[in-house]
PDB file of C-alpha atoms and ligand atoms in Angstrom:
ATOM      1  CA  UNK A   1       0.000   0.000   0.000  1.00 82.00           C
ATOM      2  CA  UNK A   2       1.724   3.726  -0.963  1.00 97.00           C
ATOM      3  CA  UNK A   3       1.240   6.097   1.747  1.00 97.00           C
ATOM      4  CA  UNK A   4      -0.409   9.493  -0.203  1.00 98.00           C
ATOM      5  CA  UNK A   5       2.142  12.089  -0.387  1.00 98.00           C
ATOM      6  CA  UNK A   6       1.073  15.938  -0.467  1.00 98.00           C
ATOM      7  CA  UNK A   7       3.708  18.285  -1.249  1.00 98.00           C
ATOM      8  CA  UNK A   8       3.299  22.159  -0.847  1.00 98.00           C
ATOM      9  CA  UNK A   9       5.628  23.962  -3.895  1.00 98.00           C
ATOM     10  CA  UNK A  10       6.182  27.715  -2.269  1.00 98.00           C
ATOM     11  CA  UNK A  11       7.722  28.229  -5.388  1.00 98.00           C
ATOM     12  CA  UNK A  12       9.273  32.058  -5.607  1.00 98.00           C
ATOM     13  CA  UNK A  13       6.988  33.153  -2.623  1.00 98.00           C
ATOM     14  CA  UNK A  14       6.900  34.311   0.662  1.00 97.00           C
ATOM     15  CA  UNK A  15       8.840  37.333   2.925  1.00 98.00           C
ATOM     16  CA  UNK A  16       9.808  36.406   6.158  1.00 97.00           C
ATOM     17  CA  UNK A  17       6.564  37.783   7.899  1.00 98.00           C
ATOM     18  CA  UNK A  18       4.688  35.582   5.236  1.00 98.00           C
ATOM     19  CA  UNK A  19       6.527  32.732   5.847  1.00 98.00           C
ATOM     20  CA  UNK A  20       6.110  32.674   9.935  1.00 97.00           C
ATOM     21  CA  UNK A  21       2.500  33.477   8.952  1.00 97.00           C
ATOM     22  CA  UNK A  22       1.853  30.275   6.655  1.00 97.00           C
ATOM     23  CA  UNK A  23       4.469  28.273   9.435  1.00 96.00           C
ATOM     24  CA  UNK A  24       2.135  29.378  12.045  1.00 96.00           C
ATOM     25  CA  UNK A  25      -0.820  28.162   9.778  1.00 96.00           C
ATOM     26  CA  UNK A  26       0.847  24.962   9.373  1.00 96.00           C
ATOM     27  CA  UNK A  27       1.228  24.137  13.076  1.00 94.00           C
ATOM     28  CA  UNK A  28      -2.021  23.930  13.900  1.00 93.00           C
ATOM     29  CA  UNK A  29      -3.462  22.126  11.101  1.00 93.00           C
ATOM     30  CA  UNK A  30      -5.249  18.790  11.829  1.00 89.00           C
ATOM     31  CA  UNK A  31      -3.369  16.706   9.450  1.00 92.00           C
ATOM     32  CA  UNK A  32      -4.401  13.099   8.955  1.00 93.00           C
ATOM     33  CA  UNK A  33      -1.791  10.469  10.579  1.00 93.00           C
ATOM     34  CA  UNK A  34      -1.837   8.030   7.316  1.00 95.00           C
ATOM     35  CA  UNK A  35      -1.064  11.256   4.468  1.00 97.00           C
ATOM     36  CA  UNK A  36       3.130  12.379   4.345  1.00 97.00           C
ATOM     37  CA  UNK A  37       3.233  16.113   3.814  1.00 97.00           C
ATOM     38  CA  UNK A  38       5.978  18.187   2.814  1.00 97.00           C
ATOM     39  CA  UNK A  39       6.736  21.911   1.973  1.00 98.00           C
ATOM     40  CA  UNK A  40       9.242  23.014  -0.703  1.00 98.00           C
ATOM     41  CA  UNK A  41      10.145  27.079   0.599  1.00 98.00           C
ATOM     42  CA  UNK A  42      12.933  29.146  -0.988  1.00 98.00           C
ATOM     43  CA  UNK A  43      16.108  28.217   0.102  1.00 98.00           C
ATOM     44  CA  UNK A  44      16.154  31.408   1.628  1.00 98.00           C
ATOM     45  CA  UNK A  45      13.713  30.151   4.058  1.00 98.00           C
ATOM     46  CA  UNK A  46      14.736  26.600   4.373  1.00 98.00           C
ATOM     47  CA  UNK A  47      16.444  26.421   7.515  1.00 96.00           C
ATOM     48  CA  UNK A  48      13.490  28.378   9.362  1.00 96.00           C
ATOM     49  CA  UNK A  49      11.054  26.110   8.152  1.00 97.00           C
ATOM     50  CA  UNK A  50      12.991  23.638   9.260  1.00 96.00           C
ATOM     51  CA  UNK A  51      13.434  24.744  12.868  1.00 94.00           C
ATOM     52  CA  UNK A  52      10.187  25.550  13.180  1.00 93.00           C
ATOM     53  CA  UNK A  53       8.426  22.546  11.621  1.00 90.00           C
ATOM     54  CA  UNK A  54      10.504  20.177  13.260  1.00 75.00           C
ATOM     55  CA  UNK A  55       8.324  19.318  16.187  1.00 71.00           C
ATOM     56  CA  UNK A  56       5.119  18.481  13.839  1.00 78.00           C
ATOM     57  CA  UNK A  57       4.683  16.081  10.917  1.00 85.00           C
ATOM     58  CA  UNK A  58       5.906  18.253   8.452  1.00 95.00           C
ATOM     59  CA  UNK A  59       8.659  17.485   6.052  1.00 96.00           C
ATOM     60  CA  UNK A  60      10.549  20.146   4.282  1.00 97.00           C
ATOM     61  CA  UNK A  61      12.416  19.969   0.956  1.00 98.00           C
ATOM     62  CA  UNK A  62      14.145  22.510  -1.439  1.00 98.00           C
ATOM     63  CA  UNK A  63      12.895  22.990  -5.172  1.00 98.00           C
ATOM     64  CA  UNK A  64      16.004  22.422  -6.877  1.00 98.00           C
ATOM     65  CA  UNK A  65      20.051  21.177  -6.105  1.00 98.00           C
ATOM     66  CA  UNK A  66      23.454  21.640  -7.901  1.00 98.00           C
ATOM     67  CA  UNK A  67      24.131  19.204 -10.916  1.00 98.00           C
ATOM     68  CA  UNK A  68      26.966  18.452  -8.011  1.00 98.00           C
ATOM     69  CA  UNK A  69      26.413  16.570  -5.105  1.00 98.00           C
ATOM     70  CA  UNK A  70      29.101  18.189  -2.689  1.00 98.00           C
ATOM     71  CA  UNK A  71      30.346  21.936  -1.819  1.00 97.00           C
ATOM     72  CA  UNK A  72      32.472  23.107  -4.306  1.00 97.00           C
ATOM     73  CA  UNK A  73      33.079  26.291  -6.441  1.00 98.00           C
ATOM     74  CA  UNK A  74      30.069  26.724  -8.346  1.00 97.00           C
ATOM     75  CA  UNK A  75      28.406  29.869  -7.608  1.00 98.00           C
ATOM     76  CA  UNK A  76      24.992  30.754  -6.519  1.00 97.00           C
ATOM     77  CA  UNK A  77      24.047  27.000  -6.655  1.00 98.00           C
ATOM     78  CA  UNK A  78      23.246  24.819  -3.540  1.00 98.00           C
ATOM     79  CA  UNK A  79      24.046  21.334  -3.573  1.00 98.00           C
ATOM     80  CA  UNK A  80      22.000  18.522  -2.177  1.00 98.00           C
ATOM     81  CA  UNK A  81      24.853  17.670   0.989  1.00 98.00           C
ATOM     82  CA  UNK A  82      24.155  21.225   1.880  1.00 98.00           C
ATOM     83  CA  UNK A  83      20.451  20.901   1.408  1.00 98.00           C
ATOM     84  CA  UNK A  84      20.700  17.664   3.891  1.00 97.00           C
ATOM     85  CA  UNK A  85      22.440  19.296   6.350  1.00 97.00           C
ATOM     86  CA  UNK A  86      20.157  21.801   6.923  1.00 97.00           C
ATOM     87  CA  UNK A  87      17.250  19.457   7.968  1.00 96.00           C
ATOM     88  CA  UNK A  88      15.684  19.063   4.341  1.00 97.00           C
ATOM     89  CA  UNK A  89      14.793  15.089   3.415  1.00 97.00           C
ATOM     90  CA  UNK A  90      13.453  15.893  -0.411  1.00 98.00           C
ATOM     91  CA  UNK A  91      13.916  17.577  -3.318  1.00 98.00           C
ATOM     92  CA  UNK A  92      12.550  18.494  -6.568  1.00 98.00           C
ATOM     93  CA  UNK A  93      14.062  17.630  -9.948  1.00 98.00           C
ATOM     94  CA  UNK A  94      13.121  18.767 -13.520  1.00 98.00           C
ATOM     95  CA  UNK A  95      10.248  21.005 -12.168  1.00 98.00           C
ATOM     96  CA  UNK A  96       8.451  22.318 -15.903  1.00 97.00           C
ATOM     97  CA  UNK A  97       9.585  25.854 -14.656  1.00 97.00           C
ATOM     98  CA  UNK A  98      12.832  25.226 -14.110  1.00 98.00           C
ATOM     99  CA  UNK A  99      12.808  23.079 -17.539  1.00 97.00           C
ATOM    100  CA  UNK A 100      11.188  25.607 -20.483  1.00 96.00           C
ATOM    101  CA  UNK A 101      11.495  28.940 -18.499  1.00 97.00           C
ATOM    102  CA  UNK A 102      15.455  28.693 -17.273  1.00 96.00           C
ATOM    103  CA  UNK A 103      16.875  26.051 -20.013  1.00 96.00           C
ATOM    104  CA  UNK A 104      17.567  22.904 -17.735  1.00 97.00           C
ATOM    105  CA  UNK A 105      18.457  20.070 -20.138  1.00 95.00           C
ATOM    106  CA  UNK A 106      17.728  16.398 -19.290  1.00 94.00           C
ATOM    107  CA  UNK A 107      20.985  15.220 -18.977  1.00 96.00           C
ATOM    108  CA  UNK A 108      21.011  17.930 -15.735  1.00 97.00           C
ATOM    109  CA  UNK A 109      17.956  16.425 -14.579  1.00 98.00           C
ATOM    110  CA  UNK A 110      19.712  13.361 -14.374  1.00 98.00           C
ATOM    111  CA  UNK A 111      22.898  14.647 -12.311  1.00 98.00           C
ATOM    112  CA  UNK A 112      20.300  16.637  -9.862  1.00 98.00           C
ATOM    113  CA  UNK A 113      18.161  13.305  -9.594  1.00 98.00           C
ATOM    114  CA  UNK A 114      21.784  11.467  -8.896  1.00 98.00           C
ATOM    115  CA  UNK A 115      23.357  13.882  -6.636  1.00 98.00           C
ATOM    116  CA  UNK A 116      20.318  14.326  -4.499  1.00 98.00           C
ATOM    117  CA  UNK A 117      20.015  10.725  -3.809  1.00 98.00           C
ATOM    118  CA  UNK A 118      23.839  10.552  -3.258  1.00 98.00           C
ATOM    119  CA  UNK A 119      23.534  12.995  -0.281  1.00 98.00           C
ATOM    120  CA  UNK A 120      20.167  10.383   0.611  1.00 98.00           C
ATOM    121  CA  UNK A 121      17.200  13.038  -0.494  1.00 98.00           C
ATOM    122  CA  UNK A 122      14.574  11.890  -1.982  1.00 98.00           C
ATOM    123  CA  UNK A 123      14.040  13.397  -5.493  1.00 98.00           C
ATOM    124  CA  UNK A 124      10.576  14.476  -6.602  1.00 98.00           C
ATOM    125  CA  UNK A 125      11.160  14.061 -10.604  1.00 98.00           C
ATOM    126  CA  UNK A 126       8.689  16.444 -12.144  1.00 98.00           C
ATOM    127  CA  UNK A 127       7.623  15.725 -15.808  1.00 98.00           C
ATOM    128  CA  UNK A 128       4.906  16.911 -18.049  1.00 98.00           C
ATOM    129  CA  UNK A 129       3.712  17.763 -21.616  1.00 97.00           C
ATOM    130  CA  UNK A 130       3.110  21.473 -22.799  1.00 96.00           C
ATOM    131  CA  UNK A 131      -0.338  22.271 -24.518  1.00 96.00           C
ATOM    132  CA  UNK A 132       0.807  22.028 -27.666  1.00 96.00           C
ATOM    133  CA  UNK A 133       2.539  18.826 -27.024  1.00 97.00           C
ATOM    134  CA  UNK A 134      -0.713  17.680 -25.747  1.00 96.00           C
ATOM    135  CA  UNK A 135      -2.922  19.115 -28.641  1.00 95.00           C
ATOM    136  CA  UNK A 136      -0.598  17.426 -31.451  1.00 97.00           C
ATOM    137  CA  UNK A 137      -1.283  13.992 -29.135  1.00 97.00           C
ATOM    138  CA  UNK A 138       2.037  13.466 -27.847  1.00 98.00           C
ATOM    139  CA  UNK A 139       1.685  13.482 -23.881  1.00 98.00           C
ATOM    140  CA  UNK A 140       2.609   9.990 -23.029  1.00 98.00           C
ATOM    141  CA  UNK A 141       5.541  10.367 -25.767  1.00 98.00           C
ATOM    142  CA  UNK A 142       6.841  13.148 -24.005  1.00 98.00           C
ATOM    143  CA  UNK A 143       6.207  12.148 -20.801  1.00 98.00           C
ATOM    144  CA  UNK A 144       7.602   8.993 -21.250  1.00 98.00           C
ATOM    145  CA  UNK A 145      11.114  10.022 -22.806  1.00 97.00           C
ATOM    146  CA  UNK A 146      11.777  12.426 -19.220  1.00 97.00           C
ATOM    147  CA  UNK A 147      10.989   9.494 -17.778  1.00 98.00           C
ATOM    148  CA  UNK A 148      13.187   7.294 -19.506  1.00 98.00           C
ATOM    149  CA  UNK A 149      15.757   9.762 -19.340  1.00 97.00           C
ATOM    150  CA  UNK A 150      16.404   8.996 -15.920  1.00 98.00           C
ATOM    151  CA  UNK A 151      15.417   5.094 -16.110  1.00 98.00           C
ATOM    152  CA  UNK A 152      18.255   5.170 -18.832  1.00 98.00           C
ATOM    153  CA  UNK A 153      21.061   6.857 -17.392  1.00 98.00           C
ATOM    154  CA  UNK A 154      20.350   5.152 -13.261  1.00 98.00           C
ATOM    155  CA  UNK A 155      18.267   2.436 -13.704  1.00 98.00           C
ATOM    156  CA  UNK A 156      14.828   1.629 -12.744  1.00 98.00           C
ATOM    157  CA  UNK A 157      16.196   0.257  -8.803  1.00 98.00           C
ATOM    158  CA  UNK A 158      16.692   4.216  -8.152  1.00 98.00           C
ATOM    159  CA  UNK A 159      12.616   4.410  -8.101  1.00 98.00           C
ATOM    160  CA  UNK A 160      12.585   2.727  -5.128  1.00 98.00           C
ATOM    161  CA  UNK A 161      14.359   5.836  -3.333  1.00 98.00           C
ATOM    162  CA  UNK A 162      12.119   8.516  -5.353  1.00 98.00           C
ATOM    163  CA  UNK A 163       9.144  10.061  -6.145  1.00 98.00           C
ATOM    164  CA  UNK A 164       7.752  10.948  -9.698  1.00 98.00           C
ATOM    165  CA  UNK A 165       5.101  14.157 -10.286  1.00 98.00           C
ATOM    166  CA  UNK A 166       3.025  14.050 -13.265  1.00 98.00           C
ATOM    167  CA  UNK A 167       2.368  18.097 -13.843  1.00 98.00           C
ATOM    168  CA  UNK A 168       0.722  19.126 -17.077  1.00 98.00           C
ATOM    169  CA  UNK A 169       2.645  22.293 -17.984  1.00 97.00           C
ATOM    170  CA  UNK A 170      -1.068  23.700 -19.298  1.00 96.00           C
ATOM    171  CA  UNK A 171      -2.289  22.807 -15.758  1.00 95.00           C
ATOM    172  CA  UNK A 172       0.394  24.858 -13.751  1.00 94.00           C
ATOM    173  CA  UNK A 173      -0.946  27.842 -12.296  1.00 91.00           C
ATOM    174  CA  UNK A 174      -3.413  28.570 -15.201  1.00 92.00           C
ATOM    175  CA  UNK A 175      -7.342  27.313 -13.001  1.00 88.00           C
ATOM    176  CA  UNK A 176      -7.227  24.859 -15.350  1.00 88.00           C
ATOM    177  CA  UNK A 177      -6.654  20.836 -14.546  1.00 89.00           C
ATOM    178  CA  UNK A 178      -6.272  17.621 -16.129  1.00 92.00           C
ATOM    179  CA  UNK A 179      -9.767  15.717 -15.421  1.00 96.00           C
ATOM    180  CA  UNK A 180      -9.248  12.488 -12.821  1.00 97.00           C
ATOM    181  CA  UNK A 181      -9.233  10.621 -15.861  1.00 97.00           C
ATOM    182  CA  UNK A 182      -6.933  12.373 -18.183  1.00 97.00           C
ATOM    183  CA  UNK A 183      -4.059  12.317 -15.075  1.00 98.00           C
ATOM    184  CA  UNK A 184      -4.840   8.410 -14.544  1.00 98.00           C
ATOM    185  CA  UNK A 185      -4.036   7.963 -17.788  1.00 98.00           C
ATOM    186  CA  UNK A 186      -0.661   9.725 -17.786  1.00 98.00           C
ATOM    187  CA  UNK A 187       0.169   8.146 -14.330  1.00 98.00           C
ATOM    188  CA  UNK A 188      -1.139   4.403 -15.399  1.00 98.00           C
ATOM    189  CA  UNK A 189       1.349   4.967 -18.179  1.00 98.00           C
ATOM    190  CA  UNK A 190       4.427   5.929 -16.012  1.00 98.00           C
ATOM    191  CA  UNK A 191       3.520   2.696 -13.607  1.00 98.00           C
ATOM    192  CA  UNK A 192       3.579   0.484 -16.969  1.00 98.00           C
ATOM    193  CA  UNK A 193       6.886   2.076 -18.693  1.00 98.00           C
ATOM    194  CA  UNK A 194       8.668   1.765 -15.034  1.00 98.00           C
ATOM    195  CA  UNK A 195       6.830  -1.866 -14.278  1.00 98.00           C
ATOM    196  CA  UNK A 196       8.879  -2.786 -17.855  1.00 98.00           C
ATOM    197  CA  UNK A 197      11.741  -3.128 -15.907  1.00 98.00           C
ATOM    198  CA  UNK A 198      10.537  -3.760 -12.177  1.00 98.00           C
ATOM    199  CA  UNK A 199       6.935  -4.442 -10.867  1.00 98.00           C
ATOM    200  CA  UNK A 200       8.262  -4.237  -7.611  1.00 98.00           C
ATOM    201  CA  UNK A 201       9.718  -1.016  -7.947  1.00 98.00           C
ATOM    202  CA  UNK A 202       6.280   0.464 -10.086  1.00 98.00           C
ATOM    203  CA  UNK A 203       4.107  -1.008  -7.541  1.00 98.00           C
ATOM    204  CA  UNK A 204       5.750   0.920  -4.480  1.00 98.00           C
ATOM    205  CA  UNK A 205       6.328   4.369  -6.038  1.00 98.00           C
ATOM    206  CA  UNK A 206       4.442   7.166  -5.503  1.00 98.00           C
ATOM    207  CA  UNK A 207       2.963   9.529  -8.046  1.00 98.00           C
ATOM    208  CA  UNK A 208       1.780  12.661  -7.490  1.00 98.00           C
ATOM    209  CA  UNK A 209      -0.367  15.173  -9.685  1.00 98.00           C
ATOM    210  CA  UNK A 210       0.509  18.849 -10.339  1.00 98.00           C
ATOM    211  CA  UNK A 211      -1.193  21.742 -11.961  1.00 97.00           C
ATOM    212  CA  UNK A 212      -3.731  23.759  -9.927  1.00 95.00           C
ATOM    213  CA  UNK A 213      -4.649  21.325  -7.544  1.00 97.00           C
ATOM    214  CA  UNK A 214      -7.206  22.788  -4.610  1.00 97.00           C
ATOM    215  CA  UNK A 215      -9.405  21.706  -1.738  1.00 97.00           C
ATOM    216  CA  UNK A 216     -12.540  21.491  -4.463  1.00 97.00           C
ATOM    217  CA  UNK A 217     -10.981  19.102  -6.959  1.00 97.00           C
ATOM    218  CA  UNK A 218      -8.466  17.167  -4.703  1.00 98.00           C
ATOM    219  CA  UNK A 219     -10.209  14.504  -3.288  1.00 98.00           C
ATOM    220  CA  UNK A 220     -11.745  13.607  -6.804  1.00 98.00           C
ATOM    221  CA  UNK A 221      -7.747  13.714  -8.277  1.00 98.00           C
ATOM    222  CA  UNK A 222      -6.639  11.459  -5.235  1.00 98.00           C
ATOM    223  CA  UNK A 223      -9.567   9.039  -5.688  1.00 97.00           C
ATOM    224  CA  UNK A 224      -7.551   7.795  -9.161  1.00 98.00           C
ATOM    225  CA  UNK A 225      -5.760   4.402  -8.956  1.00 98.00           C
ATOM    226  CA  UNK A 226      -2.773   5.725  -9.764  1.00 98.00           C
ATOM    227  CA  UNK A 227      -2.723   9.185  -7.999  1.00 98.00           C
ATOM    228  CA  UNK A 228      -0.663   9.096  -4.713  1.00 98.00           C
ATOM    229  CA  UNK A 229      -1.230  12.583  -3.559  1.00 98.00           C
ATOM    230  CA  UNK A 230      -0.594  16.098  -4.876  1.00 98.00           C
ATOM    231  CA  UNK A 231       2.112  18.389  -5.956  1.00 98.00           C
ATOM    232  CA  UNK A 232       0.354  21.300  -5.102  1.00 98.00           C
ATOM    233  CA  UNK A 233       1.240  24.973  -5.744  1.00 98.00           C
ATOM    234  CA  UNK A 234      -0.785  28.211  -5.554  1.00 97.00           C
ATOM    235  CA  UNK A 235      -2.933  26.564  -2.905  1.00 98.00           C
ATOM    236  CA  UNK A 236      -0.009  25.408  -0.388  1.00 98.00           C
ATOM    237  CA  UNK A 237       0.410  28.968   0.507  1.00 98.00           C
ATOM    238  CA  UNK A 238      -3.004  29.277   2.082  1.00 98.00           C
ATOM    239  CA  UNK A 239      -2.349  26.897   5.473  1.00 97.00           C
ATOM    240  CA  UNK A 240      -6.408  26.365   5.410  1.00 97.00           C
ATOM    241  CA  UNK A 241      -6.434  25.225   2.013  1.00 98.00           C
ATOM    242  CA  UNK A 242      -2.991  23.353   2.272  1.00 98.00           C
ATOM    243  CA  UNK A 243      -4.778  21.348   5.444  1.00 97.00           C
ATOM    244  CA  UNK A 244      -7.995  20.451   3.411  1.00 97.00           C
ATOM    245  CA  UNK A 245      -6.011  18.727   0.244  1.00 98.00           C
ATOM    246  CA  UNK A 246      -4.006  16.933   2.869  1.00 97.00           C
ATOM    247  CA  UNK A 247      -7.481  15.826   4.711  1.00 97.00           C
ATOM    248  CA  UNK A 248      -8.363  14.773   0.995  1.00 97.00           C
ATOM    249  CA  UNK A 249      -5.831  12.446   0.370  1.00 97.00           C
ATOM    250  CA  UNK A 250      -6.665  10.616   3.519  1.00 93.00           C
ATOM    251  CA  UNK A 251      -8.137   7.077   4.781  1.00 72.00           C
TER     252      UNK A 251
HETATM  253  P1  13P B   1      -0.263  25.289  -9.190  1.00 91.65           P
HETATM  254  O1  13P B   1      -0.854  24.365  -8.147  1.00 91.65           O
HETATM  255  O2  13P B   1      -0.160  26.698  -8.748  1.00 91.65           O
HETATM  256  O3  13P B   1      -0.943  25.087 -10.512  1.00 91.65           O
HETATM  257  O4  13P B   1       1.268  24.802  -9.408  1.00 91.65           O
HETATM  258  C1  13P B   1       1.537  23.468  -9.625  1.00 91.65           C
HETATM  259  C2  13P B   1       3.004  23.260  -9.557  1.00 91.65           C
HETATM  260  O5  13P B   1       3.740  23.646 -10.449  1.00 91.65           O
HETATM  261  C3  13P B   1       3.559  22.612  -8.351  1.00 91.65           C
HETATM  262  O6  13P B   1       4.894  22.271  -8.530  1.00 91.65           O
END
């Protein structure tokens, strides 16, 4: 059985009064004992969120690493050792922003997805088709070359130690969402390309939808086969509404 995952994306957000405001939001939601939650702050923030999430069930990850695992001189870049060490326990590779808006190539995707799990994060590999990819019928095409991209280069076995989120790029921030069905297709597909090479290893990992996920469609998303919980953006900065997509992905 895969315990849900729901994973709040802060993405470029937040001050530090907004931040202690959603932390303070977060403490003293009623969050259901069989759902994993995480939040993904700016690095900026990271160590805060750490400190002060520490005491409840919240995990806290970063939204990107260095294409190198250790410290080094590469600058401006964090790398995943550094991410460890300051309390975080995920991280996310290949988000679609980071992909089409700042040029990251798949072969970088790969040494992120390798260097987090070298410092023993857990990498949340984001993948996902544009609209236009979509319209001209190529979704699971595209979908399923990111995917292999990191099946290729590591081998399926690293699934066991990851997470994979299925986020339509026309989906992302936009009000508009894939229907139940039209995810559990996409996510049926990544179980069956990964269950090629290990049942075992497609069986037990989790995959998570992306692309304006909220309290009012969440529990219809999670219902899905195939659908292990949320990667959730615009709506993990409101604690309230965070709390209820958690509650969602319960029981
Ligand atoms: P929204 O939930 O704001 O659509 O963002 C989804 C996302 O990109 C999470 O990583």
């Amino acid at each position: 059985m895969r315990r849900p995952l729901v994973a709040g994306n802060w993405k470029m957000h937040g001050s530090r009064a907004g931040v202690a405001e959603l932390i303070m939001g977060l403490r003293e939601l009623a969050l259901p004992a069989d759902v994993e939650v995480a939040v993904f702050p700016p690095y900026v923030y990271l160590a805060k969120v750490v400190e002060e999430l520490g005491r409840v069930a919240v995990g806290v990850g970063a939204q990107d690493c260095a294409i190198e695992p250790q410290q080094g001189a590469l600058t401006g870049e964090i790398a995943a050792c550094q991410l460890q060490d300051v309390g975080c326990s995920m991280v996310l590779v290949g988000h679609s922003e980071r992909r089409l808006l700042l040029g990251e190539s798949d072969d970088w995707v790969v040494r992120k997805f390798a260097a987090a799990q070298a410092c023993s994060l857990t990498p949340v590999l984001c993948v996902g088709e544009t609209l236009e990819q979509r319209e001209a019928g190529k979704t699971l095409e595209v979908v399923g070359r990111q995917l292999a991209g990191v099946v290729d280069a590591l081998g399926v076995e690293v699934f066991a130690r990851a997470v994979v989120a299925y986020e339509p790029v026309w989906a992302i921030g936009t009000g508009l969402t894939a229907s139940p069905e039209q995810a559990q297709e996409v996510h049926a597909a990544i179980r069956a390309q990964l269950a090629d090479k290990s049942a075992e290893v497609a069986s037990g990992v989790r995959i998570l939808y992306g692309g304006s996920v909220k309290a009012a469609n969440a529990a219809e998303l999670f219902g899905m086969p195939d659908i292990d919980g949320g990667l959730v953006g615009g709506a993990s900065l409101n604690a309230d509404e965070f709390g209820a997509i958690c509650r969602a992905a319960g029981n």
